[in-house]
Amino acid sequence: MSRKQPDSNLQDGVMEKRSKYQQKAIKNYYQNRDAIALQRAQELVTELYLTEGKARQRHWKTLATHLAALDIKQAQIDHLLEQDNPELVATLIQELMKKS
């Protein structure tokens, strides 16, 4: 029987500390999470204009996740999904950008 080699990132079952670079990258990500979600929502609106069928439904689902991350009420997200109109989402994103 061969034994598994210990994971190089584990030391006595505990993860090694993150480097300063990794800590900074993680910190920046969480500080800019709203901006990242807003940018991704903008990209998805473009995709909605260009796609049809299953891909379009997949983009709507992903967009709903990003809108929820931006603290948009679930009722409003559901309404946007029902309307299936990227123009409505684009208007909402413009309003969010003005607030930022």
Backbone as JSON Lines, residues from 0, in Angstrom:
{"i":0,"aa":"M","n":[0.82,-1.19,0.0],"ca":[0.0,0.0,0.0],"c":[0.87,1.25,0.0]}
{"i":1,"aa":"S","n":[0.53,2.17,-0.86],"ca":[1.3,3.41,-0.87],"c":[0.55,4.48,-0.08]}
{"i":2,"aa":"R","n":[1.31,5.25,0.62],"ca":[0.71,6.33,1.42],"c":[0.69,7.6,0.61]}
{"i":3,"aa":"K","n":[-0.33,8.39,0.83],"ca":[-0.42,9.67,0.15],"c":[0.63,10.61,0.7]}
{"i":4,"aa":"Q","n":[1.22,11.37,-0.18],"ca":[2.17,12.39,0.26],"c":[1.39,13.52,0.92]}
{"i":5,"aa":"P","n":[1.91,14.07,1.99],"ca":[1.21,15.18,2.64],"c":[1.13,16.37,1.7]}
{"i":6,"aa":"D","n":[0.03,17.08,1.82],"ca":[-0.17,18.27,0.99],"c":[0.89,19.31,1.35]}
{"i":7,"aa":"S","n":[1.53,19.87,0.34],"ca":[2.63,20.8,0.59],"c":[2.16,22.09,1.26]}
{"i":8,"aa":"N","n":[0.87,22.44,1.15],"ca":[0.37,23.65,1.78],"c":[-0.05,23.43,3.23]}
{"i":9,"aa":"L","n":[-0.08,22.18,3.64],"ca":[-0.5,21.88,4.99],"c":[0.7,21.59,5.87]}
{"i":10,"aa":"Q","n":[0.64,22.13,7.06],"ca":[1.7,21.86,8.04],"c":[0.99,21.44,9.31]}
{"i":11,"aa":"D","n":[1.09,20.18,9.64],"ca":[0.39,19.62,10.79],"c":[-1.11,19.89,10.71]}
{"i":12,"aa":"G","n":[-1.69,19.82,9.51],"ca":[-3.13,19.99,9.35],"c":[-3.6,21.43,9.32]}
{"i":13,"aa":"V","n":[-2.67,22.38,9.37],"ca":[-3.04,23.79,9.38],"c":[-2.45,24.45,8.14]}
{"i":14,"aa":"M","n":[-3.25,25.27,7.48],"ca":[-2.77,25.97,6.29],"c":[-1.67,26.95,6.68]}
{"i":15,"aa":"E","n":[-0.7,27.09,5.79],"ca":[0.35,28.08,6.03],"c":[-0.25,29.47,5.94]}
{"i":16,"aa":"K","n":[0.4,30.43,6.55],"ca":[-0.09,31.8,6.5],"c":[0.0,32.33,5.08]}
{"i":17,"aa":"R","n":[-0.9,33.25,4.77],"ca":[-0.88,33.87,3.44],"c":[0.22,34.91,3.38]}
{"i":18,"aa":"S","n":[0.77,35.08,2.2],"ca":[1.79,36.11,2.02],"c":[1.12,37.48,2.06]}
{"i":19,"aa":"K","n":[1.93,38.52,2.21],"ca":[1.38,39.88,2.23],"c":[0.68,40.2,0.91]}
{"i":20,"aa":"Y","n":[1.25,39.71,-0.19],"ca":[0.64,39.93,-1.5],"c":[-0.75,39.29,-1.56]}
{"i":21,"aa":"Q","n":[-0.86,38.06,-1.06],"ca":[-2.15,37.36,-1.06],"c":[-3.15,38.08,-0.17]}
{"i":22,"aa":"Q","n":[-2.69,38.53,1.01],"ca":[-3.57,39.26,1.92],"c":[-4.1,40.53,1.27]}
{"i":23,"aa":"K","n":[-3.22,41.24,0.58],"ca":[-3.61,42.48,-0.08],"c":[-4.6,42.22,-1.21]}
{"i":24,"aa":"A","n":[-4.36,41.16,-1.98],"ca":[-5.27,40.81,-3.08],"c":[-6.66,40.47,-2.54]}
{"i":25,"aa":"I","n":[-6.72,39.71,-1.47],"ca":[-8.0,39.34,-0.87],"c":[-8.7,40.58,-0.32]}
{"i":26,"aa":"K","n":[-7.95,41.43,0.37],"ca":[-8.52,42.65,0.93],"c":[-9.09,43.55,-0.17]}
{"i":27,"aa":"N","n":[-8.33,43.72,-1.25],"ca":[-8.8,44.55,-2.37],"c":[-10.05,43.97,-3.01]}
{"i":28,"aa":"Y","n":[-10.11,42.66,-3.13],"ca":[-11.29,42.02,-3.71],"c":[-12.53,42.37,-2.89]}
{"i":29,"aa":"Y","n":[-12.45,42.2,-1.58],"ca":[-13.62,42.45,-0.74],"c":[-13.96,43.94,-0.67]}
{"i":30,"aa":"Q","n":[-12.98,44.81,-0.78],"ca":[-13.26,46.24,-0.79],"c":[-13.96,46.66,-2.08]}
{"i":31,"aa":"N","n":[-13.67,45.97,-3.16],"ca":[-14.22,46.34,-4.47],"c":[-15.3,45.38,-4.95]}
{"i":32,"aa":"R","n":[-15.87,44.61,-4.05],"ca":[-16.85,43.61,-4.44],"c":[-18.06,44.21,-5.15]}
{"i":33,"aa":"D","n":[-18.54,45.35,-4.67],"ca":[-19.69,45.99,-5.31],"c":[-19.35,46.44,-6.73]}
{"i":34,"aa":"A","n":[-18.19,47.03,-6.89],"ca":[-17.77,47.5,-8.22],"c":[-17.6,46.32,-9.17]}
{"i":35,"aa":"I","n":[-17.08,45.21,-8.66],"ca":[-16.9,44.02,-9.48],"c":[-18.26,43.47,-9.92]}
{"i":36,"aa":"A","n":[-19.2,43.41,-8.98],"ca":[-20.55,42.9,-9.31],"c":[-21.24,43.82,-10.31]}
{"i":37,"aa":"L","n":[-21.06,45.13,-10.16],"ca":[-21.67,46.08,-11.08],"c":[-21.08,45.94,-12.48]}
{"i":38,"aa":"Q","n":[-19.77,45.81,-12.56],"ca":[-19.12,45.65,-13.86],"c":[-19.57,44.35,-14.53]}
{"i":39,"aa":"R","n":[-19.65,43.29,-13.77],"ca":[-20.07,42.0,-14.33],"c":[-21.52,42.09,-14.8]}
{"i":40,"aa":"A","n":[-22.37,42.81,-14.05],"ca":[-23.76,42.98,-14.47],"c":[-23.83,43.73,-15.8]}
{"i":41,"aa":"Q","n":[-22.98,44.74,-15.96],"ca":[-22.94,45.47,-17.23],"c":[-22.57,44.53,-18.38]}
{"i":42,"aa":"E","n":[-21.58,43.7,-18.15],"ca":[-21.14,42.76,-19.19],"c":[-22.26,41.78,-19.55]}
{"i":43,"aa":"L","n":[-23.01,41.36,-18.53],"ca":[-24.08,40.4,-18.78],"c":[-25.24,41.02,-19.55]}
{"i":44,"aa":"V","n":[-25.49,42.32,-19.35],"ca":[-26.53,42.99,-20.13],"c":[-26.17,42.93,-21.61]}
{"i":45,"aa":"T","n":[-24.92,43.17,-21.92],"ca":[-24.46,43.07,-23.3],"c":[-24.69,41.66,-23.83]}
{"i":46,"aa":"E","n":[-24.34,40.67,-23.03],"ca":[-24.53,39.27,-23.44],"c":[-26.01,38.96,-23.67]}
{"i":47,"aa":"L","n":[-26.89,39.54,-22.85],"ca":[-28.33,39.3,-23.02],"c":[-28.82,39.81,-24.37]}
{"i":48,"aa":"Y","n":[-28.29,40.95,-24.79],"ca":[-28.67,41.49,-26.1],"c":[-28.23,40.57,-27.24]}
{"i":49,"aa":"L","n":[-27.13,39.86,-27.04],"ca":[-26.53,39.09,-28.12],"c":[-26.91,37.61,-28.16]}
{"i":50,"aa":"T","n":[-27.46,37.09,-27.07],"ca":[-27.71,35.64,-27.01],"c":[-29.2,35.32,-27.04]}
{"i":51,"aa":"E","n":[-29.47,34.05,-27.32],"ca":[-30.84,33.53,-27.34],"c":[-30.84,32.15,-26.72]}
{"i":52,"aa":"G","n":[-32.02,31.67,-26.38],"ca":[-32.18,30.3,-25.92],"c":[-31.58,30.02,-24.56]}
{"i":53,"aa":"K","n":[-30.94,28.85,-24.44],"ca":[-30.41,28.39,-23.16],"c":[-29.31,29.31,-22.64]}
{"i":54,"aa":"A","n":[-28.48,29.8,-23.54],"ca":[-27.39,30.69,-23.11],"c":[-27.97,31.96,-22.49]}
{"i":55,"aa":"R","n":[-29.04,32.46,-23.07],"ca":[-29.68,33.67,-22.54],"c":[-30.23,33.4,-21.13]}
{"i":56,"aa":"Q","n":[-30.87,32.26,-20.94],"ca":[-31.39,31.91,-19.61],"c":[-30.26,31.79,-18.59]}
{"i":57,"aa":"R","n":[-29.14,31.24,-19.02],"ca":[-27.98,31.11,-18.14],"c":[-27.45,32.49,-17.74]}
{"i":58,"aa":"H","n":[-27.43,33.42,-18.7],"ca":[-26.98,34.78,-18.41],"c":[-27.94,35.48,-17.44]}
{"i":59,"aa":"W","n":[-29.24,35.26,-17.61],"ca":[-30.2,35.85,-16.69],"c":[-29.98,35.33,-15.27]}
{"i":60,"aa":"K","n":[-29.73,34.05,-15.16],"ca":[-29.51,33.45,-13.83],"c":[-28.26,34.05,-13.17]}
{"i":61,"aa":"T","n":[-27.19,34.17,-13.94],"ca":[-25.96,34.76,-13.42],"c":[-26.16,36.23,-13.06]}
{"i":62,"aa":"L","n":[-26.9,36.93,-13.91],"ca":[-27.19,38.34,-13.65],"c":[-27.97,38.5,-12.35]}
{"i":63,"aa":"A","n":[-28.92,37.62,-12.1],"ca":[-29.7,37.67,-10.86],"c":[-28.79,37.55,-9.65]}
{"i":64,"aa":"T","n":[-27.79,36.71,-9.73],"ca":[-26.83,36.54,-8.63],"c":[-26.06,37.83,-8.37]}
{"i":65,"aa":"H","n":[-25.62,38.47,-9.44],"ca":[-24.85,39.71,-9.29],"c":[-25.73,40.86,-8.8]}
{"i":66,"aa":"L","n":[-26.98,40.9,-9.23],"ca":[-27.89,41.94,-8.74],"c":[-28.17,41.74,-7.25]}
{"i":67,"aa":"A","n":[-28.29,40.5,-6.82],"ca":[-28.49,40.23,-5.4],"c":[-27.28,40.68,-4.6]}
{"i":68,"aa":"A","n":[-26.09,40.51,-5.15],"ca":[-24.86,40.96,-4.48],"c":[-24.83,42.48,-4.36]}
{"i":69,"aa":"L","n":[-25.56,43.16,-5.24],"ca":[-25.64,44.63,-5.2],"c":[-26.79,45.11,-4.32]}
{"i":70,"aa":"D","n":[-27.38,44.21,-3.55],"ca":[-28.48,44.5,-2.62],"c":[-29.75,44.98,-3.32]}
{"i":71,"aa":"I","n":[-30.01,44.46,-4.5],"ca":[-31.27,44.71,-5.19],"c":[-32.3,43.76,-4.58]}
{"i":72,"aa":"K","n":[-33.5,44.27,-4.32],"ca":[-34.54,43.44,-3.7],"c":[-34.9,42.28,-4.62]}
{"i":73,"aa":"Q","n":[-35.17,41.14,-4.0],"ca":[-35.49,39.93,-4.76],"c":[-36.73,40.13,-5.62]}
{"i":74,"aa":"A","n":[-37.71,40.88,-5.13],"ca":[-38.92,41.14,-5.91],"c":[-38.58,41.87,-7.21]}
{"i":75,"aa":"Q","n":[-37.67,42.82,-7.13],"ca":[-37.26,43.56,-8.32],"c":[-36.49,42.66,-9.29]}
{"i":76,"aa":"I","n":[-35.64,41.81,-8.75],"ca":[-34.9,40.87,-9.59],"c":[-35.87,39.93,-10.3]}
{"i":77,"aa":"D","n":[-36.85,39.42,-9.56],"ca":[-37.84,38.52,-10.16],"c":[-38.61,39.23,-11.27]}
{"i":78,"aa":"H","n":[-38.96,40.49,-11.05],"ca":[-39.67,41.27,-12.06],"c":[-38.83,41.4,-13.33]}
{"i":79,"aa":"L","n":[-37.55,41.7,-13.16],"ca":[-36.66,41.83,-14.32],"c":[-36.56,40.51,-15.08]}
{"i":80,"aa":"L","n":[-36.49,39.41,-14.35],"ca":[-36.41,38.09,-14.99],"c":[-37.69,37.79,-15.78]}
{"i":81,"aa":"E","n":[-38.83,38.13,-15.2],"ca":[-40.11,37.89,-15.87],"c":[-40.24,38.72,-17.15]}
{"i":82,"aa":"Q","n":[-39.77,39.96,-17.09],"ca":[-39.89,40.85,-18.24],"c":[-38.96,40.43,-19.37]}
{"i":83,"aa":"D","n":[-37.85,39.81,-19.04],"ca":[-36.87,39.35,-20.03],"c":[-36.48,40.47,-20.99]}
{"i":84,"aa":"N","n":[-36.22,41.65,-20.39],"ca":[-35.9,42.84,-21.19],"c":[-34.57,43.42,-20.69]}
{"i":85,"aa":"P","n":[-33.49,43.25,-21.43],"ca":[-32.19,43.77,-21.0],"c":[-32.18,45.29,-20.83]}
{"i":86,"aa":"E","n":[-33.07,45.96,-21.54],"ca":[-33.13,47.42,-21.45],"c":[-33.49,47.88,-20.03]}
{"i":87,"aa":"L","n":[-34.38,47.14,-19.38],"ca":[-34.75,47.47,-18.0],"c":[-33.55,47.31,-17.07]}
{"i":88,"aa":"V","n":[-32.78,46.27,-17.28],"ca":[-31.6,46.04,-16.44],"c":[-30.56,47.12,-16.7]}
{"i":89,"aa":"A","n":[-30.41,47.51,-17.95],"ca":[-29.45,48.56,-18.3],"c":[-29.82,49.87,-17.59]}
{"i":90,"aa":"T","n":[-31.11,50.18,-17.54],"ca":[-31.57,51.38,-16.84],"c":[-31.26,51.3,-15.36]}
{"i":91,"aa":"L","n":[-31.51,50.14,-14.76],"ca":[-31.22,49.94,-13.34],"c":[-29.73,50.1,-13.07]}
{"i":92,"aa":"I","n":[-28.9,49.56,-13.93],"ca":[-27.45,49.65,-13.75],"c":[-26.99,51.1,-13.86]}
{"i":93,"aa":"Q","n":[-27.58,51.86,-14.78],"ca":[-27.24,53.28,-14.89],"c":[-27.56,54.02,-13.6]}
{"i":94,"aa":"E","n":[-28.71,53.7,-13.0],"ca":[-29.08,54.32,-11.72],"c":[-28.08,53.95,-10.63]}
{"i":95,"aa":"L","n":[-27.68,52.69,-10.61],"ca":[-26.71,52.24,-9.6],"c":[-25.36,52.93,-9.79]}
{"i":96,"aa":"M","n":[-24.98,53.16,-11.03],"ca":[-23.7,53.82,-11.3],"c":[-23.73,55.28,-10.84]}
{"i":97,"aa":"K","n":[-24.87,55.92,-10.95],"ca":[-25.0,57.31,-10.5],"c":[-24.84,57.39,-8.98]}
{"i":98,"aa":"K","n":[-25.32,56.36,-8.28],"ca":[-25.22,56.33,-6.82],"c":[-23.8,56.07,-6.34]}
{"i":99,"aa":"S","n":[-23.01,55.38,-7.16],"ca":[-21.65,55.01,-6.75],"c":[-20.72,56.17,-6.74]}
